[in-house]
mmCIF file of C-alpha atoms and ligand atoms in Angstrom:
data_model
loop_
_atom_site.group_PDB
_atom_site.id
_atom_site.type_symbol
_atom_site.label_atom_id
_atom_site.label_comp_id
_atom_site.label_asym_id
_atom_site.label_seq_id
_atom_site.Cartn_x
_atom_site.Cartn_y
_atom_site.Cartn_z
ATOM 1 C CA UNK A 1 145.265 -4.666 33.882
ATOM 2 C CA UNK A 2 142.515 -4.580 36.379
ATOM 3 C CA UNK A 3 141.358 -1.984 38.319
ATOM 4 C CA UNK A 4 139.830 -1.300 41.238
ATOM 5 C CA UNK A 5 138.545 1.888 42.540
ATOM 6 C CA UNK A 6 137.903 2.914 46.188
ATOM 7 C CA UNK A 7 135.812 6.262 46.803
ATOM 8 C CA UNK A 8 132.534 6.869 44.870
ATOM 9 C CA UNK A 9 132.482 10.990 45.497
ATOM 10 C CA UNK A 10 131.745 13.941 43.520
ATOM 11 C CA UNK A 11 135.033 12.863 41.925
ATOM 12 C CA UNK A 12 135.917 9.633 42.515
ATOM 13 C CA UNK A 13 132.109 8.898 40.314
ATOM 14 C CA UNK A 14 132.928 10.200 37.575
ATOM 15 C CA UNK A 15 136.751 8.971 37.351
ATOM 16 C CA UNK A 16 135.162 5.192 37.920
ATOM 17 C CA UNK A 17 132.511 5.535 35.134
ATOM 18 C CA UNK A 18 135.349 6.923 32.837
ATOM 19 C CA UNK A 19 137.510 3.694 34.317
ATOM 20 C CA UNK A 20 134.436 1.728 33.367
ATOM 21 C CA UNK A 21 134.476 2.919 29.676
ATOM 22 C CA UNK A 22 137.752 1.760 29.116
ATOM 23 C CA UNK A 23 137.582 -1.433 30.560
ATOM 24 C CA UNK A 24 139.688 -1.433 32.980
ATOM 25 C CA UNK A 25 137.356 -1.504 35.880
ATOM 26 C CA UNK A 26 136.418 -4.877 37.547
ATOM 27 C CA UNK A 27 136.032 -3.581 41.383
ATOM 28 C CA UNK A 28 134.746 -0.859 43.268
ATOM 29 C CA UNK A 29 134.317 -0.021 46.902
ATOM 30 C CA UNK A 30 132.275 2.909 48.544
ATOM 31 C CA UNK A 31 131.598 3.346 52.208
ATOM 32 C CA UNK A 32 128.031 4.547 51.510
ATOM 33 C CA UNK A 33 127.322 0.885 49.407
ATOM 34 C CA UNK A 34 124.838 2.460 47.502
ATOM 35 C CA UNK A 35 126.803 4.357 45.263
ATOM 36 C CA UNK A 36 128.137 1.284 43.572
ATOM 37 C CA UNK A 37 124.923 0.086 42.089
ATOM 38 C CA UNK A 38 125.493 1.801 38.680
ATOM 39 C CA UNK A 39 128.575 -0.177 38.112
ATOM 40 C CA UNK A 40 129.447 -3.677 35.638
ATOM 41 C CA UNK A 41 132.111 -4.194 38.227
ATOM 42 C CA UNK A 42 132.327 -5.851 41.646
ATOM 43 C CA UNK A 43 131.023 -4.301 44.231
ATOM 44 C CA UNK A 44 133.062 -5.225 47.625
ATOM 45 C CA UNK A 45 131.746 -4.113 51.404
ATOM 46 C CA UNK A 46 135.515 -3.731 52.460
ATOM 47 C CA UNK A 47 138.533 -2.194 50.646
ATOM 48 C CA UNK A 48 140.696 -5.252 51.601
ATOM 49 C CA UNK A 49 138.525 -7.504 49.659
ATOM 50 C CA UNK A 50 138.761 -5.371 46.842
ATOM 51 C CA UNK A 51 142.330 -4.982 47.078
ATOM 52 C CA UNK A 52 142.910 -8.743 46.994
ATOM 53 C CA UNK A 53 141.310 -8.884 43.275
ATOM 54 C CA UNK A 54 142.993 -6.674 41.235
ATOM 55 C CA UNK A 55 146.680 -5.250 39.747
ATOM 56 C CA UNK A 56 145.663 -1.411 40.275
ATOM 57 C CA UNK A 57 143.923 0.130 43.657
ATOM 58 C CA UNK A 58 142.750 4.010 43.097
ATOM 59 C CA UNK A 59 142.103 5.523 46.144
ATOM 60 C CA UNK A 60 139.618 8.635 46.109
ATOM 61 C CA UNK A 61 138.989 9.498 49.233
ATOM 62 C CA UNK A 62 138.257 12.758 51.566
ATOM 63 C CA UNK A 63 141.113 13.160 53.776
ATOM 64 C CA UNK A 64 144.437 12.136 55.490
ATOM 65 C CA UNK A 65 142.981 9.752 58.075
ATOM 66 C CA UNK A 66 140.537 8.344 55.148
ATOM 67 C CA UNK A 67 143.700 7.298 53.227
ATOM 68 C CA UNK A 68 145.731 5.723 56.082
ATOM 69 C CA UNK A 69 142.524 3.764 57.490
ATOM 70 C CA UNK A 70 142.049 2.576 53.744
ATOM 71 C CA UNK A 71 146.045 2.053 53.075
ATOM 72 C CA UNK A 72 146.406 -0.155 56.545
ATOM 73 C CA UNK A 73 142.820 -2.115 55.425
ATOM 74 C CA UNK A 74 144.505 -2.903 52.142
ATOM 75 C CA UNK A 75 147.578 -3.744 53.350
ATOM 76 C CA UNK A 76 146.233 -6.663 54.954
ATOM 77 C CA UNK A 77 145.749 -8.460 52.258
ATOM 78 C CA UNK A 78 147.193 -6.565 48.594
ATOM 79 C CA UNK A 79 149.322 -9.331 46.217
ATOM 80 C CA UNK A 80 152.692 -8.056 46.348
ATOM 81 C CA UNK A 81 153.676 -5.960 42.932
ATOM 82 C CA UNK A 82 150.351 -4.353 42.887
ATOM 83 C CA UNK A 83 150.083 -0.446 42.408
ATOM 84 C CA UNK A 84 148.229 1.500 44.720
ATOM 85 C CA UNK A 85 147.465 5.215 43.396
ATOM 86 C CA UNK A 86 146.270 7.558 45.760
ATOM 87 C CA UNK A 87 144.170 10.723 44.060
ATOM 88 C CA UNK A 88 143.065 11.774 47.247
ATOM 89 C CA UNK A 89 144.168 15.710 48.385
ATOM 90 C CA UNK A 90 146.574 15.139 51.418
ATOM 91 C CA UNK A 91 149.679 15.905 52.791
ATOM 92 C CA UNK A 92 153.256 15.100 51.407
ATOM 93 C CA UNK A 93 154.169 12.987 54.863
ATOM 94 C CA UNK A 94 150.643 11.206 54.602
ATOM 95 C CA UNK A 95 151.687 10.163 50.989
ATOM 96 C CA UNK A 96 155.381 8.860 52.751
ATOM 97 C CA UNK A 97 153.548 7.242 55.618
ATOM 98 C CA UNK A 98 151.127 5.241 52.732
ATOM 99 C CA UNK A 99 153.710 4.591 50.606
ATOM 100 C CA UNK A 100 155.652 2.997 54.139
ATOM 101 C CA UNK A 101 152.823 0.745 54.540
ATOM 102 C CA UNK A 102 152.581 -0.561 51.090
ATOM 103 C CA UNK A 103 156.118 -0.912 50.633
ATOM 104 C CA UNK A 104 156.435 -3.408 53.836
ATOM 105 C CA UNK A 105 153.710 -5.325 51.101
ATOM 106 C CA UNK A 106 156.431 -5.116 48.092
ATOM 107 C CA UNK A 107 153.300 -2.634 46.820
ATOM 108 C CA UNK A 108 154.149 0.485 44.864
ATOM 109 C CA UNK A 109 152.531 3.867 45.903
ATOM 110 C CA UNK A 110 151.608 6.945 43.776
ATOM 111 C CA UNK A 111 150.757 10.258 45.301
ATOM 112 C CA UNK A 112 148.571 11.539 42.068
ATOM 113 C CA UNK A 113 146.517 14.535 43.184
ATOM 114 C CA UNK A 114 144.277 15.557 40.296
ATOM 115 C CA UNK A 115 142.999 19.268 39.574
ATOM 116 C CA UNK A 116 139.790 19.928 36.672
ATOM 117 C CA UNK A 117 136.684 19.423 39.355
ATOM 118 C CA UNK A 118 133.972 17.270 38.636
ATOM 119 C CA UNK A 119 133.598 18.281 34.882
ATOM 120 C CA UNK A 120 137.284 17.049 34.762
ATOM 121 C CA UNK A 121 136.712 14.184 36.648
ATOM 122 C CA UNK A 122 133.490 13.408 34.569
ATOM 123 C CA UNK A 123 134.630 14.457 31.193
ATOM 124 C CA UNK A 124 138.428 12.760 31.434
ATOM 125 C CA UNK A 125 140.183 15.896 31.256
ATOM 126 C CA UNK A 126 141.911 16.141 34.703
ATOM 127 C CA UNK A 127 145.409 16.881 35.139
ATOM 128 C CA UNK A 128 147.346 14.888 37.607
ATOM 129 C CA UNK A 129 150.664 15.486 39.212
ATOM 130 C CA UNK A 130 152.326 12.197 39.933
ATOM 131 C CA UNK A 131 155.526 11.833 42.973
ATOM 132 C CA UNK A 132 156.955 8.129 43.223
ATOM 133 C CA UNK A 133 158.773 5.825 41.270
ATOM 134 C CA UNK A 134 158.758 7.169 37.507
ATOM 135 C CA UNK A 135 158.707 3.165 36.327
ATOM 136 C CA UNK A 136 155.369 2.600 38.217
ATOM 137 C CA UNK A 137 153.701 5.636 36.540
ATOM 138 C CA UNK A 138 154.451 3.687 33.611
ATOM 139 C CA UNK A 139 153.194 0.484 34.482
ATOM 140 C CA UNK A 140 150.212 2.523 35.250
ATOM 141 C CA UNK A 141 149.560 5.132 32.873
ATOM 142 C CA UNK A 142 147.449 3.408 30.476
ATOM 143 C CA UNK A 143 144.555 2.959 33.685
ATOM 144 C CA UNK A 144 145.072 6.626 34.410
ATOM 145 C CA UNK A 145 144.564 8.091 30.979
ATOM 146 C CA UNK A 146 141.328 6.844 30.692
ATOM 147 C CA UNK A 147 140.746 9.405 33.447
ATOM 148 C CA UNK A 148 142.882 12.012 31.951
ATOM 149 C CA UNK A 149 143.953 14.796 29.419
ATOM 150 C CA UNK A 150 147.324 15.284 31.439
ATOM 151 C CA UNK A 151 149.884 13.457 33.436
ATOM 152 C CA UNK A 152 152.898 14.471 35.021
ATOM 153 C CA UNK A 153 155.867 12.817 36.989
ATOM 154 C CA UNK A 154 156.871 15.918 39.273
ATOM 155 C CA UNK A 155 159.730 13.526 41.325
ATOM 156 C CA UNK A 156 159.517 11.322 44.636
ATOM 157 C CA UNK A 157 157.004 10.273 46.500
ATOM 158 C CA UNK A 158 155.178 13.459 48.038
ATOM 159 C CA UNK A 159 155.940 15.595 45.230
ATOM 160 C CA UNK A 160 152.646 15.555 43.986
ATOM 161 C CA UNK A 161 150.694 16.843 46.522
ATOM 162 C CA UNK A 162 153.541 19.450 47.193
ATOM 163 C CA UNK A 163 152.667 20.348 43.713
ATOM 164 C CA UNK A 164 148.993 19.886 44.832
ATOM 165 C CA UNK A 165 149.235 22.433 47.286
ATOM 166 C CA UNK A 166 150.663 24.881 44.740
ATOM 167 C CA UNK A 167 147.147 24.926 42.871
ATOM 168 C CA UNK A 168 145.676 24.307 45.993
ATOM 169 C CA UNK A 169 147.069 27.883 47.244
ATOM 170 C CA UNK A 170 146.130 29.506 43.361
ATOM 171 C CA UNK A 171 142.508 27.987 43.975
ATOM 172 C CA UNK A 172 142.459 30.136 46.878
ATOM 173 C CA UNK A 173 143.323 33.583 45.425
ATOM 174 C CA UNK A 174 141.035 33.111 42.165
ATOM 175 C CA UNK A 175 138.568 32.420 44.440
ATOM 176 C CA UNK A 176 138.915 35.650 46.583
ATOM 177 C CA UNK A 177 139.273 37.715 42.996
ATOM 178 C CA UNK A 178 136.747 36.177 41.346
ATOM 179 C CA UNK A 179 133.538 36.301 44.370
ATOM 180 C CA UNK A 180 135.254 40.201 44.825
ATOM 181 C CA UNK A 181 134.835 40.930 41.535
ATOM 182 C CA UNK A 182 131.235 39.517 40.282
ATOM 183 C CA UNK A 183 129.903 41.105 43.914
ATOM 184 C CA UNK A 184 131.312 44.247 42.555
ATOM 185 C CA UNK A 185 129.541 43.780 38.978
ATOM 186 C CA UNK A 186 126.213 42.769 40.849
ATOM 187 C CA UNK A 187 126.098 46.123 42.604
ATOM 188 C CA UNK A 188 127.015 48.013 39.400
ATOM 189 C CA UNK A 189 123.781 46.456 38.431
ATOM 190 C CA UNK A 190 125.936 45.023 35.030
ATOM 191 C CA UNK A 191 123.870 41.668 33.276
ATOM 192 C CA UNK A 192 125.848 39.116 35.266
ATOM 193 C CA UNK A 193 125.621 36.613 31.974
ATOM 194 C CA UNK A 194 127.161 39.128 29.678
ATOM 195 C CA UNK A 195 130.143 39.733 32.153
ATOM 196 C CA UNK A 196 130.919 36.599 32.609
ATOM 197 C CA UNK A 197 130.752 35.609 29.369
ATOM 198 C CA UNK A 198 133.231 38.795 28.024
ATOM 199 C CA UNK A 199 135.482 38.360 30.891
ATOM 200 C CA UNK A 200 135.925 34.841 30.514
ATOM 201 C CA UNK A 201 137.287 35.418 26.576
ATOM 202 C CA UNK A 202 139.952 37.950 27.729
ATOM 203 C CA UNK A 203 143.358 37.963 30.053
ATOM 204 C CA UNK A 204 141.699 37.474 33.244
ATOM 205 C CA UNK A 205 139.073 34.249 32.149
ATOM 206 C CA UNK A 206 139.497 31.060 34.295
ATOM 207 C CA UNK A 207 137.831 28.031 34.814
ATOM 208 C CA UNK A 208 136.292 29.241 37.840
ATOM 209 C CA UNK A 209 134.829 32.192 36.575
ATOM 210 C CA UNK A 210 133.441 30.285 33.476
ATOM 211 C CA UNK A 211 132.467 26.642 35.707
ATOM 212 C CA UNK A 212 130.627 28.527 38.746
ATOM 213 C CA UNK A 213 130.241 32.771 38.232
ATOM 214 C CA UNK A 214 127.266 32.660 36.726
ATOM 215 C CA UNK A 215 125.733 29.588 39.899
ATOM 216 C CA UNK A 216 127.577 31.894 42.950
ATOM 217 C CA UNK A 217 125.471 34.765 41.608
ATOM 218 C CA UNK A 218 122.465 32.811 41.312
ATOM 219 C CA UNK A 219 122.806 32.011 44.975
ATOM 220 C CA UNK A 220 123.661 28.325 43.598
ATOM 221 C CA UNK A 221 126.424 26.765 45.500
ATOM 222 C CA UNK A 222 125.889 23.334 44.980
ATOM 223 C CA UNK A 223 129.072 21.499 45.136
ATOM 224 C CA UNK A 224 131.522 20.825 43.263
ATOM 225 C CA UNK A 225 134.305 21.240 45.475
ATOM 226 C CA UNK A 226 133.210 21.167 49.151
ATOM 227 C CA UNK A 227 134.872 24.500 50.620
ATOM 228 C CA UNK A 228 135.245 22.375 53.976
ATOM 229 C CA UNK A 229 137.689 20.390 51.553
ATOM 230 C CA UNK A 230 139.441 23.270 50.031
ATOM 231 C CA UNK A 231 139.574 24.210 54.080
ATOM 232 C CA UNK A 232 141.609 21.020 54.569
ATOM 233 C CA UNK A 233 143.648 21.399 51.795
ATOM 234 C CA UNK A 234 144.769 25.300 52.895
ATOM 235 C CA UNK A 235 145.274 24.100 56.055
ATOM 236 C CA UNK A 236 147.977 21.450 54.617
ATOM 237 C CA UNK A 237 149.671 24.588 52.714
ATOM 238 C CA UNK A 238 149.782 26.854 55.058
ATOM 239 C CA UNK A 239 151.964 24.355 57.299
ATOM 240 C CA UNK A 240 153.954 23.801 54.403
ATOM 241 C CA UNK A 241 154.764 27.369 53.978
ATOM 242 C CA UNK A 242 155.132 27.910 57.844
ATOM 243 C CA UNK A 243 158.256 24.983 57.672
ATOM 244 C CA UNK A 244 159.811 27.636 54.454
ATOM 245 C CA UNK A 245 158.848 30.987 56.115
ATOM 246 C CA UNK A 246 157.189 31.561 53.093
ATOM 247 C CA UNK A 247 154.215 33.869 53.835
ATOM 248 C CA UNK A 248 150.780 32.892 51.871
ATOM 249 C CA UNK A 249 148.115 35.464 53.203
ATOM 250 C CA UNK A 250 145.672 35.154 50.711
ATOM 251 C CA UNK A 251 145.449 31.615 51.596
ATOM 252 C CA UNK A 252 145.558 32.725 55.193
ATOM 253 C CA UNK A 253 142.540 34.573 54.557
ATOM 254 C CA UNK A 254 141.045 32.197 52.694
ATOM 255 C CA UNK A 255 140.667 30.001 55.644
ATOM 256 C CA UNK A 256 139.612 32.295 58.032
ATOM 257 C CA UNK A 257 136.630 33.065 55.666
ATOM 258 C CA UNK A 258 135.670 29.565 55.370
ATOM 259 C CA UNK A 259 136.081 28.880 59.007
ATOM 260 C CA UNK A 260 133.440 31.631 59.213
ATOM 261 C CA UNK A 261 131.130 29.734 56.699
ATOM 262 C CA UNK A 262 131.775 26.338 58.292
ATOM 263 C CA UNK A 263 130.378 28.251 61.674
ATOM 264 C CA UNK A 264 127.475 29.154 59.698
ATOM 265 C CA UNK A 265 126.866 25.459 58.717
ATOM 266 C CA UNK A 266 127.974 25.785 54.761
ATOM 267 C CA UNK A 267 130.937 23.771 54.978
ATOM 268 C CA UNK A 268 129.530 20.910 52.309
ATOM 269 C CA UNK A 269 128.819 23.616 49.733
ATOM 270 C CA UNK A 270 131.117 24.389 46.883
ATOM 271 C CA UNK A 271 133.749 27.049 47.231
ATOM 272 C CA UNK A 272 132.049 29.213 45.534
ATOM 273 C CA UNK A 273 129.939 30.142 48.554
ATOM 274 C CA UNK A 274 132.687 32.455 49.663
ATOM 275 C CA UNK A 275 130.381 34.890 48.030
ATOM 276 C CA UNK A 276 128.159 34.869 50.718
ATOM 277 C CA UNK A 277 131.137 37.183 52.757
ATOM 278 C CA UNK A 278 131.145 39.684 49.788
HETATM 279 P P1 NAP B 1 133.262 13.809 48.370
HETATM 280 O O1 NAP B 1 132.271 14.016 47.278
HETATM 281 O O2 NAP B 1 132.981 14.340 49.722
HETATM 282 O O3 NAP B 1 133.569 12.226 48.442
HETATM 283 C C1 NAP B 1 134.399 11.694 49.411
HETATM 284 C C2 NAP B 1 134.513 10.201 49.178
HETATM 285 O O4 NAP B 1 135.389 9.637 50.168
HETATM 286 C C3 NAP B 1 133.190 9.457 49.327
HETATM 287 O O5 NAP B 1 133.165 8.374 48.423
HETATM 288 C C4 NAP B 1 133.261 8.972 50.783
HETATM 289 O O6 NAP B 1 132.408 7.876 51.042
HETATM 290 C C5 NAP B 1 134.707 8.566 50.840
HETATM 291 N N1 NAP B 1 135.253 8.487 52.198
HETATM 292 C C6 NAP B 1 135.468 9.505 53.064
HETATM 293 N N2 NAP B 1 136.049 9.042 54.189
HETATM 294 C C7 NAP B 1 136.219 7.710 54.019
HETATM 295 C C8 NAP B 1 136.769 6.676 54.826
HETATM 296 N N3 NAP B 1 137.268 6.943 56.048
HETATM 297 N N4 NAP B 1 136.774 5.407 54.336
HETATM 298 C C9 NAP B 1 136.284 5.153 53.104
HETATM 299 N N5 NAP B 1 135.746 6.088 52.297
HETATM 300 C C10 NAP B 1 135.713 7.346 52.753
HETATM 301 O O7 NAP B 1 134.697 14.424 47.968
HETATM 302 P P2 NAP B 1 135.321 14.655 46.509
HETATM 303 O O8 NAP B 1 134.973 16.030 46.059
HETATM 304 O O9 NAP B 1 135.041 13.480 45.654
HETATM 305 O O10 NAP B 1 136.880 14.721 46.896
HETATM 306 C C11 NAP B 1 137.635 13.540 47.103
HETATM 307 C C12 NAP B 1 139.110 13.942 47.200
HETATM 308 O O11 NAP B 1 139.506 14.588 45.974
HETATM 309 C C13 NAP B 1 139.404 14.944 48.325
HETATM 310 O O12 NAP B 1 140.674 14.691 48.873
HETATM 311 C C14 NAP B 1 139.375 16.294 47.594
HETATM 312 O O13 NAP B 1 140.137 17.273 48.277
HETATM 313 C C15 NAP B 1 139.970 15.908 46.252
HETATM 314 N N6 NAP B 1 139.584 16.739 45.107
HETATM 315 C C16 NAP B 1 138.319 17.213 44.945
HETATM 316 C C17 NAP B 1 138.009 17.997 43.818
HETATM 317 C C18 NAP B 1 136.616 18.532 43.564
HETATM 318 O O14 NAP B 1 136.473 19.445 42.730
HETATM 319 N N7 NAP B 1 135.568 18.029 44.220
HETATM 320 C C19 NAP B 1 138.990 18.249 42.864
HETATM 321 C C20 NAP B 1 140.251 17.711 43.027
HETATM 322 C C21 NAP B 1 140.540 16.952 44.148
HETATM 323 P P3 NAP B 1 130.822 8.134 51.328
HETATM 324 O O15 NAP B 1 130.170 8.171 49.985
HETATM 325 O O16 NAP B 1 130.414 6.984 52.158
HETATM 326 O O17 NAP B 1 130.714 9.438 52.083
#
């Protein structure tokens, strides 16, 4: 089966190069061309020429309007019975709208949102939450395990990045605990290595205490997840919850803080950098 990959990011790099290893990547496309360079595979200047060469498109891209403008370009000219897998962070109704497009094509779409940040995305270990047709995961599971320790088929198309949204709105709260708490430990003048290091091996350790406490003390808030991202994504859930009346108002918060810090120009740094409020 080949593959092609489309997006060349903090994530979509090191999902590719795990692609590559398993030999199932003969394409790639990135928007900035240089990023490409490293790769065996063909390099294309448009995602509709990539499109037109392999079985399997993965789409990594930043946001909604990134995936439609790359959906409609590869629409144009995608052989029908391809698979088009979108890993992307976007709404449900984006995911329905791309899967519209493609369908017209007789092409299958996956919404498969992926969660693990770049060490996942690097190491192979990402989980991904999969809405659309359960038969078309199949077809393309063996392309997506090279990229992953975990898949899941969570129901129709859009069901993914409902379920997206659900880590998307965890992401947010760990993130408000975990800056509150190692601000507190700074100013109790604790050794910030030791604390994070104890902590992490007992009932409240995470992966986002253990992948960025020690940098966000440091001052280090080199991304990683770009908070202007994790801003989009919120954004997405708190809409969701609005059409539920369910109330989310540490996510609520969430935004408002990095609304703050895109002001201040740190919207490209990780998430971590909600530190800086604390
Ligand atoms: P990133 O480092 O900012 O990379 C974004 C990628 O999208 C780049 O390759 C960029 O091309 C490309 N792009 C953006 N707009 C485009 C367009 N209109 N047409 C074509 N290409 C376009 O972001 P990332 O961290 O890899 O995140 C990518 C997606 O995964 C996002 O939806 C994000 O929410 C999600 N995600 C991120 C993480 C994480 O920890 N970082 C984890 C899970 C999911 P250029 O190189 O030319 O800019």
């Amino acid at each position: 089966m080949k593959a092609g990959m489309i997006g060349l990011g903090a994530m979509g790099l090191g999902m590719a190069r795990n692609l590559e290893k398993a030999g199932f990547l003969t394409a790639v496309y990135n928007r900035t061309a240089a990023k490409t360079a490293e790769f065996k595979a063909a390099a294309f200047n448009k995602p509709e020429a990539l499109a037109a060469e392999v079985d399997v498109v993965l789409i990594c891209v930043s946001a909604d309007r990134d995936v439609l403008d790359v959906v409609e370009a590869i629409a144009l000219t995608i052989k029908p019975g391809s698979i088009v897998v979108d890993m992307s962070t976007i709404s449900g109704e984006t995911a329905q709208k791309a899967a519209a497009c493609l369908a017209k094509k007789q092409v299958a779409f996956l919404d498969a949102p992926v969660s693990g940040g770049v060490e996942g995305a690097k190491n192979g270990t990402l989980a991904m939450m999969v809405g659309g047709d359960a038969e078309t995961l199949e077809k393309a599971r063996p392309v997506l395990e090279a990229m992953t320790a975990r898949i899941l088929h969570m129901g129709s198309t859009g069901s993914g990045q409902a379920t997206k949204a659900v880590n998307q709105i965890m992401c947010a709260g760990i993130n408000q605990a975990v800056t509150e708490a190692l601000a507190f430990a700074q100013a109790q003048g604790l050794t910030m290595d030791k604390v994070i290091d104890v902590i992490s091996g007992g009932a409240s350790g995470n992966w986002f205490l253990q992948h960025r406490g020690l940098t966000m003390t440091q001052g280090d808030f080199t991304p990683g997840f770009k908070l202007a991202l994790h801003h989009k994504d919120l954004k997405i859930c708190l809409e969701m919850a609005a059409r539920t009346g369910v109330s989310i108002p540490l996510a609520d918060m969430t935004v408002s803080d990095y609304e703050r810090l895109m002001a201040e120009g740190y919207g490209d740094e990780d998430i971590s950098a909600l530190y800086r409020l604390k």
